[in-house]
Coordinates of C-alpha atoms in Angstrom, one line a residue:
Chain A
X26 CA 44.1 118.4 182.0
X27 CA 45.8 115.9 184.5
X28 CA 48.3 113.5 182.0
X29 CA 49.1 110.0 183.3
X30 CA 52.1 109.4 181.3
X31 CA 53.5 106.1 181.4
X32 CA 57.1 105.6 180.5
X33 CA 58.0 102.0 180.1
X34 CA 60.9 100.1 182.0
X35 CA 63.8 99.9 180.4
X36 CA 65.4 103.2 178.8
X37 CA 64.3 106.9 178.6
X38 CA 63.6 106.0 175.0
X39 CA 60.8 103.7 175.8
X40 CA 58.5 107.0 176.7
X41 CA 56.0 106.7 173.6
X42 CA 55.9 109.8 171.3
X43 CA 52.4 110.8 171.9
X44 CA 54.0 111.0 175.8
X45 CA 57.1 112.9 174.7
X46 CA 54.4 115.6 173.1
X47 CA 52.4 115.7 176.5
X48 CA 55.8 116.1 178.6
X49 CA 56.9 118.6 176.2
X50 CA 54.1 120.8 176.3
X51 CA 53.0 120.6 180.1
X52 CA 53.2 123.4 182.1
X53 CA 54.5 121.7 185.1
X54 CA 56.0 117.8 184.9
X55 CA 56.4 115.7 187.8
X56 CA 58.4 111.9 188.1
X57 CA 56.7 109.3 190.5
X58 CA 59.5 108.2 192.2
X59 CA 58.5 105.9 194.8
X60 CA 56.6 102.9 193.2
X61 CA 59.1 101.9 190.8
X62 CA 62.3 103.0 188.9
X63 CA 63.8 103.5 185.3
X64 CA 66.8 100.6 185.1
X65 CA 70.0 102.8 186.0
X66 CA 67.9 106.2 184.7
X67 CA 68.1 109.4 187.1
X68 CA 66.4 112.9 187.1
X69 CA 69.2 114.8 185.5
X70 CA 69.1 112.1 182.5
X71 CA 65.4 112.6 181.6
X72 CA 66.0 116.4 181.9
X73 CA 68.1 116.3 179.3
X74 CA 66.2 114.1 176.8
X75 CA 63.2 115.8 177.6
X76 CA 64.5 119.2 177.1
X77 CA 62.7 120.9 180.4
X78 CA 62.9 120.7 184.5
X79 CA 61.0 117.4 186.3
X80 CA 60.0 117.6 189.4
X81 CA 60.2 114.3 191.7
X82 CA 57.2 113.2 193.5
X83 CA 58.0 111.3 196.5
X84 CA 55.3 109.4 198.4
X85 CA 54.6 112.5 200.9
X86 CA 53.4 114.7 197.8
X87 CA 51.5 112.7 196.0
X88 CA 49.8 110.8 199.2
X89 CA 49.9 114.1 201.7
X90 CA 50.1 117.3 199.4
X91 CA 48.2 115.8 195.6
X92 CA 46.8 119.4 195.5
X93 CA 50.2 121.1 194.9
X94 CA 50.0 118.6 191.9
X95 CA 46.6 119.4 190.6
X96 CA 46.8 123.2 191.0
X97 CA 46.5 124.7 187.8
X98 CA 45.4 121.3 185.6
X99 CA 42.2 123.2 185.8
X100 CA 43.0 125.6 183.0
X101 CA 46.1 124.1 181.9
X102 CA 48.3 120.8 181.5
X103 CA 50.0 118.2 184.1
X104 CA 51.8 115.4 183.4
X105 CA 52.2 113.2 186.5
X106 CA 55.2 110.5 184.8
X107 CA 55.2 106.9 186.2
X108 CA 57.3 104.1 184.9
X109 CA 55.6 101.3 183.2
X110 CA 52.0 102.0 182.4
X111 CA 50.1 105.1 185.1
X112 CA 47.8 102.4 186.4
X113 CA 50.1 100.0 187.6
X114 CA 49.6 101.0 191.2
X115 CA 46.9 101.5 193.5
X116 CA 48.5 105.4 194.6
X117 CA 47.6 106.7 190.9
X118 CA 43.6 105.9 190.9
X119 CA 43.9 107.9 194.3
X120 CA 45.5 110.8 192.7
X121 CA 42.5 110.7 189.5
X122 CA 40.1 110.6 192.0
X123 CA 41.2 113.8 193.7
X124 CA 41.1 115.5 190.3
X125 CA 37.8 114.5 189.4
X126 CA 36.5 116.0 193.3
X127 CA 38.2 119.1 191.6
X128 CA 36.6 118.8 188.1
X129 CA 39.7 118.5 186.8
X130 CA 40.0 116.0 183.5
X131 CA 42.6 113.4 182.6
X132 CA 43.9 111.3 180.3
X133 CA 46.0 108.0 180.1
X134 CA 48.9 107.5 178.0
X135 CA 49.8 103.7 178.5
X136 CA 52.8 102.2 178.5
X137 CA 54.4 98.4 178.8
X138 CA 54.6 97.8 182.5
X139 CA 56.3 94.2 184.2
X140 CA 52.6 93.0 184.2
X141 CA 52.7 92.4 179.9
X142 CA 56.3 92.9 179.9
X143 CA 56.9 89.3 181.7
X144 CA 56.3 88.0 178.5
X145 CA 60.0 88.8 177.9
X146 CA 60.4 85.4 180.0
X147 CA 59.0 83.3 177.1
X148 CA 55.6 82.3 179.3
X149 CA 52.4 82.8 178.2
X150 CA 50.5 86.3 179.4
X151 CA 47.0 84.4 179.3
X152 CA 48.2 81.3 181.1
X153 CA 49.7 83.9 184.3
X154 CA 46.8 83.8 187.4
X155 CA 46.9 86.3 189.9
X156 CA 50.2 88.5 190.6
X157 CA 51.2 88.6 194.0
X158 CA 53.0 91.0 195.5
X159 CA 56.3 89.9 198.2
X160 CA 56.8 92.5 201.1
X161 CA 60.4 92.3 202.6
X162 CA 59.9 90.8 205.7
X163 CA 61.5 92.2 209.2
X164 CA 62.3 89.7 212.0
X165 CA 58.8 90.7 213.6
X166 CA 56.6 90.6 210.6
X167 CA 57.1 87.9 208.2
X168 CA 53.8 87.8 206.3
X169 CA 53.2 84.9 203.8
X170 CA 49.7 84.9 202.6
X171 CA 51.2 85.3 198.5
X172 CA 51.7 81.5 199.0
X173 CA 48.0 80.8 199.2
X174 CA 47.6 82.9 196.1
X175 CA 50.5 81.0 194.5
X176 CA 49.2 77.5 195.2
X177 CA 46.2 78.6 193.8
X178 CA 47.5 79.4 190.4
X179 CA 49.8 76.0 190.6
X180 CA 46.6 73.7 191.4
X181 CA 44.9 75.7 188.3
X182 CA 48.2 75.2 186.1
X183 CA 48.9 78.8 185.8
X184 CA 51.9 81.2 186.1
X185 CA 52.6 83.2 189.3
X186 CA 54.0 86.7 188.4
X187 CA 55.7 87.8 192.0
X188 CA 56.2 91.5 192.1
X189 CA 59.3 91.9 194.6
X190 CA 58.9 94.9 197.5
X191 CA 60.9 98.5 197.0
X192 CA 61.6 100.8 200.1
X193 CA 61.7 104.6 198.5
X194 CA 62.4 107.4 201.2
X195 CA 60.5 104.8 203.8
X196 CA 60.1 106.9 206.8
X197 CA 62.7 105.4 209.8
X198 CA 60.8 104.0 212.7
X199 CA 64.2 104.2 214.8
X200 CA 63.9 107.7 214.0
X201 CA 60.5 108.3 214.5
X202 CA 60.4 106.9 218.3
X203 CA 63.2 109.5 219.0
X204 CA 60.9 112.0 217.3
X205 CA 63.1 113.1 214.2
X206 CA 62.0 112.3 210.3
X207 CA 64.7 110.4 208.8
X208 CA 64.7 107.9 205.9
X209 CA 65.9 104.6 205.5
X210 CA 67.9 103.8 202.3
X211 CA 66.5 102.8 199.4
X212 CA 66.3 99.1 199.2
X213 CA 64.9 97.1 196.0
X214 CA 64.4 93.3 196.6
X215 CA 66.2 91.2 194.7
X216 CA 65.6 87.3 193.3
X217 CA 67.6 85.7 195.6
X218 CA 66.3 87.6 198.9
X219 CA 62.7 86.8 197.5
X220 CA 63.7 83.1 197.1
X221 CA 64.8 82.9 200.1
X222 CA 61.3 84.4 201.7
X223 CA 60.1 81.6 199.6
X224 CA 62.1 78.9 200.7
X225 CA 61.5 80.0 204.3
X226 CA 57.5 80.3 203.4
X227 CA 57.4 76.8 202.0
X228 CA 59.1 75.1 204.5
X229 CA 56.8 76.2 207.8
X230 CA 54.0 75.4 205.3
X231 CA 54.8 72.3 203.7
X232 CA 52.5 69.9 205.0
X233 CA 49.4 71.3 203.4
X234 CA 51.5 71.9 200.0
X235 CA 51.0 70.4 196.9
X236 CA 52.4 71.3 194.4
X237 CA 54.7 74.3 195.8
X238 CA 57.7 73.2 196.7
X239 CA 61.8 74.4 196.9
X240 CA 62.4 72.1 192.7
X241 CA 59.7 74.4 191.5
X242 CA 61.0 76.0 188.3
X243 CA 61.4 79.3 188.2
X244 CA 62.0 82.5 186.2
X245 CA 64.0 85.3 187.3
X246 CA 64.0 88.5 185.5
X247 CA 66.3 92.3 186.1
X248 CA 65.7 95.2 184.0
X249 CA 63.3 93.8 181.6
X250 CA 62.7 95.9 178.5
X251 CA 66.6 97.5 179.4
X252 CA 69.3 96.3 177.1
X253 CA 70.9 94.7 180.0
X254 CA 68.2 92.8 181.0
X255 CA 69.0 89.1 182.4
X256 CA 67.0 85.9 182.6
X257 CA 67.7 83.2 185.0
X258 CA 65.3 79.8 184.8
X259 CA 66.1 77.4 187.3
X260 CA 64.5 75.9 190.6
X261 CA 63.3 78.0 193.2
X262 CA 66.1 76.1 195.6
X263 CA 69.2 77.2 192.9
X264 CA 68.0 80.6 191.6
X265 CA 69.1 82.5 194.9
X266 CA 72.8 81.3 193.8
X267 CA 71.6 83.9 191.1
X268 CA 73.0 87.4 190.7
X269 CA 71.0 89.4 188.6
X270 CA 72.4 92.7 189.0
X271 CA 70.8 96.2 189.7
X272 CA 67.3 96.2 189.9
X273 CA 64.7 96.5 189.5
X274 CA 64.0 92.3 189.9
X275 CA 60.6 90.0 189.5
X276 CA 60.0 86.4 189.9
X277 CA 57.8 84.2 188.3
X278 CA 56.5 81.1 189.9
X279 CA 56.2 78.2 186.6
X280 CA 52.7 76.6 186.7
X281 CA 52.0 73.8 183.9
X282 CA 54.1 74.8 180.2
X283 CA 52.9 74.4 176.7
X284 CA 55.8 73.1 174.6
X285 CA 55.8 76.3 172.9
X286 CA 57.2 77.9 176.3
X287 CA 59.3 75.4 177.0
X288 CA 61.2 76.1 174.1
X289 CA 60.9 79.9 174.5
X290 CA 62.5 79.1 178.4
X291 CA 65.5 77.1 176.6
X292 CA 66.1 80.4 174.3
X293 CA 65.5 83.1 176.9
X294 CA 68.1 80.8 179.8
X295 CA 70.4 80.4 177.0
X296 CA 71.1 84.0 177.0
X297 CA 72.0 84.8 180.5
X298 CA 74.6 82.2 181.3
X299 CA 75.4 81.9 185.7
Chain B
X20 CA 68.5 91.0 164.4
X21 CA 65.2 91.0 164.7
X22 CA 63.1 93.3 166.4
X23 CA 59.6 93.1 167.6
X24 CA 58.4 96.3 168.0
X25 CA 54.6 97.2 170.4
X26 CA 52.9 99.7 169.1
X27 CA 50.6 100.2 171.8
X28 CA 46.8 100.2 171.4
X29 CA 45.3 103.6 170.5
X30 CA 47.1 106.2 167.8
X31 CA 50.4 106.0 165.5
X32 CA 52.2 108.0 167.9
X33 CA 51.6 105.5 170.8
X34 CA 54.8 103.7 169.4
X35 CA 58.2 104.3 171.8
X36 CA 60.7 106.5 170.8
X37 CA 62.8 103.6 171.1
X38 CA 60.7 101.8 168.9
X39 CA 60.4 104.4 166.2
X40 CA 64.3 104.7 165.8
X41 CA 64.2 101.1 165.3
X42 CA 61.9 101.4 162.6
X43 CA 63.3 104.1 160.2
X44 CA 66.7 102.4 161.0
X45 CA 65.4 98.5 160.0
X46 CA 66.3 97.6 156.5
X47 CA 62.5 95.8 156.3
X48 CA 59.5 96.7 157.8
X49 CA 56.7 93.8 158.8
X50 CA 53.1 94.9 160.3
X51 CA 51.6 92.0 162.2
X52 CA 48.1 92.4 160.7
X53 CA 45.4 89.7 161.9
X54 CA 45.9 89.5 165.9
X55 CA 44.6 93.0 166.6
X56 CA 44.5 96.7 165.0
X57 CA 45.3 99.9 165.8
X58 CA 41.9 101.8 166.3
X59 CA 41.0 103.4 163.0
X60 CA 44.9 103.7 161.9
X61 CA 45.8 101.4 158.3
X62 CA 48.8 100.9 156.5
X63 CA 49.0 104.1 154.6
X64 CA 49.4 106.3 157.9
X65 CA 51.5 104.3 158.9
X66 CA 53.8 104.6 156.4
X67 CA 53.3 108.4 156.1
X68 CA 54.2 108.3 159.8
X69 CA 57.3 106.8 159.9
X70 CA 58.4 107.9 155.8
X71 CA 59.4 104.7 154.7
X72 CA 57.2 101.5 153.6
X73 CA 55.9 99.4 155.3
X74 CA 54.9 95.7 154.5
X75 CA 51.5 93.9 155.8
X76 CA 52.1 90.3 157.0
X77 CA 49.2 87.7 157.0
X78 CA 48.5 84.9 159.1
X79 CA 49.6 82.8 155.8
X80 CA 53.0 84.5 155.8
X81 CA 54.0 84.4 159.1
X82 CA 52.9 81.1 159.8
X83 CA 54.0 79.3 156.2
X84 CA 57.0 82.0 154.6
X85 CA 58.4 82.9 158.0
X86 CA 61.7 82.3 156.4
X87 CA 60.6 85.2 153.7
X88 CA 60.1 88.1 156.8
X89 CA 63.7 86.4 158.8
X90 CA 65.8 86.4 155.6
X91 CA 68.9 88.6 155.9
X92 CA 67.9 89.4 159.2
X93 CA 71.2 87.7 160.7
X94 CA 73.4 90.7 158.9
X95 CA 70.9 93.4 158.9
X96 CA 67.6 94.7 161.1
X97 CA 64.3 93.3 160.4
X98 CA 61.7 95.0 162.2
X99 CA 58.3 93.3 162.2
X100 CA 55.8 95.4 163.8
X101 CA 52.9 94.2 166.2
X102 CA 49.7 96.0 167.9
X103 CA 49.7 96.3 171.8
X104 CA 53.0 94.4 173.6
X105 CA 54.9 91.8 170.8
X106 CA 54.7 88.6 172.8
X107 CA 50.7 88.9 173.3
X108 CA 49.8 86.3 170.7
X109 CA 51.5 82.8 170.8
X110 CA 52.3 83.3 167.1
X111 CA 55.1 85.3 167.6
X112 CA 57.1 83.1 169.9
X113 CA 56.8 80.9 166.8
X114 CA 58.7 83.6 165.1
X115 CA 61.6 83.8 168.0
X116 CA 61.9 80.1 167.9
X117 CA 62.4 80.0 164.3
X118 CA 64.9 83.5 164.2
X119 CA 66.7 81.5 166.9
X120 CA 66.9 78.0 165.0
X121 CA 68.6 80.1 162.3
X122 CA 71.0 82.4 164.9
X123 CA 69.3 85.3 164.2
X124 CA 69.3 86.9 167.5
X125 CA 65.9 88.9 168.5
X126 CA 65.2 91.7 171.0
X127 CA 61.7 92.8 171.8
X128 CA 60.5 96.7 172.2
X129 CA 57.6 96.2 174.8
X130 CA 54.2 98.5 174.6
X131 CA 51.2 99.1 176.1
X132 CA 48.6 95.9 175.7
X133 CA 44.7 95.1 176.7
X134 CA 46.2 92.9 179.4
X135 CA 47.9 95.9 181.4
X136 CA 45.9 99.1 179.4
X137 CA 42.8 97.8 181.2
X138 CA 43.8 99.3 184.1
X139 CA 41.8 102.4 182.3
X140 CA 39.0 100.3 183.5
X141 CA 39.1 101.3 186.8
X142 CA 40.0 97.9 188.1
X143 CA 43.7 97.3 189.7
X144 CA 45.7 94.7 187.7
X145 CA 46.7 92.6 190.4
X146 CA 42.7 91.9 191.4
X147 CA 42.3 89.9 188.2
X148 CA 42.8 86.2 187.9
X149 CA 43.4 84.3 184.4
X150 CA 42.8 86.1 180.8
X151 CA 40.1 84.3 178.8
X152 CA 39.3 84.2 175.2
X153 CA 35.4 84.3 174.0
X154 CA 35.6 83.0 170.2
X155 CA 32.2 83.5 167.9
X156 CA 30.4 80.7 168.2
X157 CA 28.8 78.8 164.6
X158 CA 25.6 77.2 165.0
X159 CA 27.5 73.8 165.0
X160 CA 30.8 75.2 167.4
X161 CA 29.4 76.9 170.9
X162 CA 32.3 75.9 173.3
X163 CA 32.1 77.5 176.7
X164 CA 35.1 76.0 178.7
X165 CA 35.7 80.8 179.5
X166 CA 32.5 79.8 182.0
X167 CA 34.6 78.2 184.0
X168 CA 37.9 80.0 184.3
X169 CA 35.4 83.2 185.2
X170 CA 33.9 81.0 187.7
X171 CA 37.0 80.1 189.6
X172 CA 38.0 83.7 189.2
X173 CA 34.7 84.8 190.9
X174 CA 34.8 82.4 193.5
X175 CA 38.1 84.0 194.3
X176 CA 36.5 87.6 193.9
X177 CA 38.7 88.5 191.1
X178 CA 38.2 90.0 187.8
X179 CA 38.3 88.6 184.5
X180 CA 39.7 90.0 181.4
X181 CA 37.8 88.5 178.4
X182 CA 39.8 89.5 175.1
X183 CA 37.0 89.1 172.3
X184 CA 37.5 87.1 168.9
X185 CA 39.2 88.6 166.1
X186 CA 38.3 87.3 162.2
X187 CA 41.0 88.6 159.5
X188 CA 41.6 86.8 156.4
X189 CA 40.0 83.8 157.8
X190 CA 40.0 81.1 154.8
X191 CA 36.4 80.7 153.5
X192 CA 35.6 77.0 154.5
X193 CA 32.5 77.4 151.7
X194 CA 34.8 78.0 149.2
X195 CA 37.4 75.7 150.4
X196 CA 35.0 73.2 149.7
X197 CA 34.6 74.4 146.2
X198 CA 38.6 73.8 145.8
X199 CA 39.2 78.2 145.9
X200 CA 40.8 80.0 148.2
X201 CA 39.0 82.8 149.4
X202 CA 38.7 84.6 152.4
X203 CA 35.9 86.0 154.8
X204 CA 35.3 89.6 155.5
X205 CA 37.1 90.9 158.7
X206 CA 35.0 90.5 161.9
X207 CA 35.6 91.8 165.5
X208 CA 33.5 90.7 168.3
X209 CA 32.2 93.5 170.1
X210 CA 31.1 93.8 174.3
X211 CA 27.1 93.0 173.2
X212 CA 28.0 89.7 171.0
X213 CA 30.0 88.3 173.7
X214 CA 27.6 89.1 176.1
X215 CA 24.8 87.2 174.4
X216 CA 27.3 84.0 174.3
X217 CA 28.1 85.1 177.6
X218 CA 24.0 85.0 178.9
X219 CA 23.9 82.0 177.1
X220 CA 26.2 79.7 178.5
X221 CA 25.2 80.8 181.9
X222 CA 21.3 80.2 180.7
X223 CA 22.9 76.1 179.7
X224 CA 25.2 75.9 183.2
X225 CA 23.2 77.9 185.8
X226 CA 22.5 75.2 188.1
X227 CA 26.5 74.8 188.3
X228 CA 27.5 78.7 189.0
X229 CA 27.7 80.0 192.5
X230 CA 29.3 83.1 191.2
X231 CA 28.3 84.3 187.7
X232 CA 25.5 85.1 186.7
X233 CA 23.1 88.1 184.3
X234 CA 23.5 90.5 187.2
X235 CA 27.0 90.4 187.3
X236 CA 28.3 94.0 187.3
X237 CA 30.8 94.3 184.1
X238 CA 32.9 96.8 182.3
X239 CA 32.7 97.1 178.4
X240 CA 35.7 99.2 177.1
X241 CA 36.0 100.1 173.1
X242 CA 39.5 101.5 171.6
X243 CA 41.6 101.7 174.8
X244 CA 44.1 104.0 174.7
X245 CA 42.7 106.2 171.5
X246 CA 41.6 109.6 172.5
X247 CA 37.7 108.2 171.5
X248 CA 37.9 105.6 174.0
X249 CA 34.7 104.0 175.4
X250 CA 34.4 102.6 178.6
X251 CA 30.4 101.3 179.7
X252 CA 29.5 99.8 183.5
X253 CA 26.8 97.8 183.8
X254 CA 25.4 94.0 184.5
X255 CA 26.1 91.5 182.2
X256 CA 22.1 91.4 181.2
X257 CA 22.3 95.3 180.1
X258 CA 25.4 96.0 178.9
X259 CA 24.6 94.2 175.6
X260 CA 22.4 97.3 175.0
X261 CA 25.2 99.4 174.8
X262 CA 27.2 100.1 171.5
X263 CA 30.3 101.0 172.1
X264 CA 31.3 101.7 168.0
X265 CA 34.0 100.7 166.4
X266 CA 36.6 98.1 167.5
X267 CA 38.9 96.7 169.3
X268 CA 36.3 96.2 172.2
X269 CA 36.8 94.1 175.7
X270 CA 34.8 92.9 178.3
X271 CA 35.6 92.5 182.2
X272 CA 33.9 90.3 184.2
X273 CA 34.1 91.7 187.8
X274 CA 34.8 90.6 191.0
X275 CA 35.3 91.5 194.4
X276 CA 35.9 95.5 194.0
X277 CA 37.5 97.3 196.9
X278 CA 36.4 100.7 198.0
X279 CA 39.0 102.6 195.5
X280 CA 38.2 100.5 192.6
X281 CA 34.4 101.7 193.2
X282 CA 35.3 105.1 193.1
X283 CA 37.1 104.8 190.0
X284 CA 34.4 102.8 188.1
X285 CA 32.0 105.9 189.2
X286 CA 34.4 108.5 187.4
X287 CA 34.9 106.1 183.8
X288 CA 31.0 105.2 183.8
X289 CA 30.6 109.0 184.2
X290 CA 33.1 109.6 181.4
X291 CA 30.9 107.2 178.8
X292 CA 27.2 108.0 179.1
X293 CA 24.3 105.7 177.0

């Protein structure tokens, strides 16, 4: 059997205990470490609260080599561990479908991901449209259809949930043009560089805005679901004088509020302080 | 403090580790039970599960005796316990609010919850557009305001996530009438019910959908995240023909599927046969 597990966001805690027992008992367990990270959590920490070796997965073996992964799950158990919930990103389904070409079973054990955990920001999950997703732009590729998406929601009244872009052992084009296979650092966007996308987004398109704009209000969220997570609400134009901290960050475009958020927003701002 | 603890969606040990330290730690222990349940798991195992009691809480008690569950909370933990992710349900922001008009400060242990576990479907989260909510109709009460909100979805080929009504300890208006206070068995609407209101509402609006309509291709799914899980494909027409058992059960209206997502529907319609 192939195990999805899902292990939260925040702490190495927040695995659920019908996970731990999978992890426990697998006969091989690998960490998706590419898509996502555990707040300020490394290898050697979940080693030791798990009681048994992890094996990282970077992009290259789970995209290139997912039969190394799946050898064996035939006649015995995997656990493939992703933070947040095992279906979060598209790369996983891939993985599922190679195992059922193999007739190999599996089984999801969910877990909170950013897409229920956003709730942490006091909004509504029901009144949240479509999520976009915010790639870091380069000076030659500055992509901006998520502002379509997001004047979508805003005409509709609804939430925008903006998952911010993360570089993991991104192969270096530099590199590769002098024919070596080097990685860039790991970079994780943060509020303010996503604001400032934004901002940059908005003001090329303005003219056939209406109702994004730069005193849009905004939610910025770090570490949700850590016990050092932080909540900023302010306007789109303030919230890169933000510092949030590590990652990893999200940022949620505010369509129309029911009084019941509103006061949620006051408590939730009230505890981070600028 | 307070703590609102997820307990995820399918077995007792689908609660975090995190989450279960909270619980034997807490000085009170609350269980959220009229939102959702926890397929076939009641109080009793529960308690047996975590050794210590456990106390059910009503609509009536936390909407009208809040004060009862928050009391002492501001020098000991109170942990009040809720199925899938705590801030799912507006009620519970109610609860925060009122915790934090009394400075008793609150932190939330996230889970798994329909609005992210539906990724078992099949169908990547970030292809579906606004949550709606299918209540049983009476023969005086049919509103259909969901047709629309699927409409708009469809129009912009994304899924919709319909979470199905849920009937616990409702207030008997018969026998309010009769000046007693009595309350109607539990109901939960399963995938063929809403289906029928579904056909219905299209049958009244059909000359004003582009999108939706009986041959829409849906997903019925039954106890996500239990290990009897049930997940049915099919058009909107047939897929009231299917019984899917026991609750919780939800129903996806889909959209425009990409290749991968096609794929994946094959393998969970393969899964759950007729």
């Amino acid at each position: 059997m192939l195990y999805l597990v899902g292990l939260g966001l925040g702490e190495v805690t927040d695995v659920t205990v019908r996970g731990l027992e999978v992890i426990k008992k697998a006969s091989r367990v690998y960490l998706e470490a590419y898509t996502s990270i555990l707040a300020g959590v490394n290898v050697q920490e979940l080693e030791k609260f798990y009681e048994r070796p992890v094996i990282p997965a970077d992009r290259e073996l789970v995209e290139e080599h997912a039969d190394e992964i799946l050898n064996g799950a035939d006649t015995a158990d995997v656990a493939f561990l992703v933070v947040g919930d095992p279906l979060g990103a598209t790369t996983h389904s891939d993985l599922i479908i190679r195992a059922n070409e193999r007739g190999i079973p599996y089984r999801l054990i969910h877990n909170a991901s950013i897409m229920n955990a956003i709730g942490a920001s006091g909004l509504q999950l029901y009144n949240f449209g479509e999520t976009v997703s915010i790639p870091y732009w380069t000076d030659s590729w500055r992509p901006d259809s998520f502002i379509d998406k997001i004047e979508e929601n805003l005409l509709r009244g609804l939430h925008t949930l903006c998952l911010l872009d993360i570089k993991v052992k991104e192969l270096s084009i530099d590199a590769l043009m002098k024919g070596k296979r080097e990685y860039e650092p790991a970079r994780y966007m943060t509020v303010d560089i996503a604001a400032d996308q934004l901002l940059a987004a908005i003001e090329k398109r303005k003219d056939n805005l209406k109702c994004l704009n730069a005193d849009r209000l905004c939610v910025g969220v770090a570490r949700v679901g850590s016990t050092n997570q932080m909540i900023a609400v302010d306007t789109l134009r303030s919230i890169n004088g933000w510092s949030l901290g590590e990652p990893l960050h999200s940022l949620v475009i505010i369509g129309r509020t029911h009084p019941l958020e509103d006061k949620m927003l006051k408590i939730v701002a009230n505890a981070t302080k600028k």
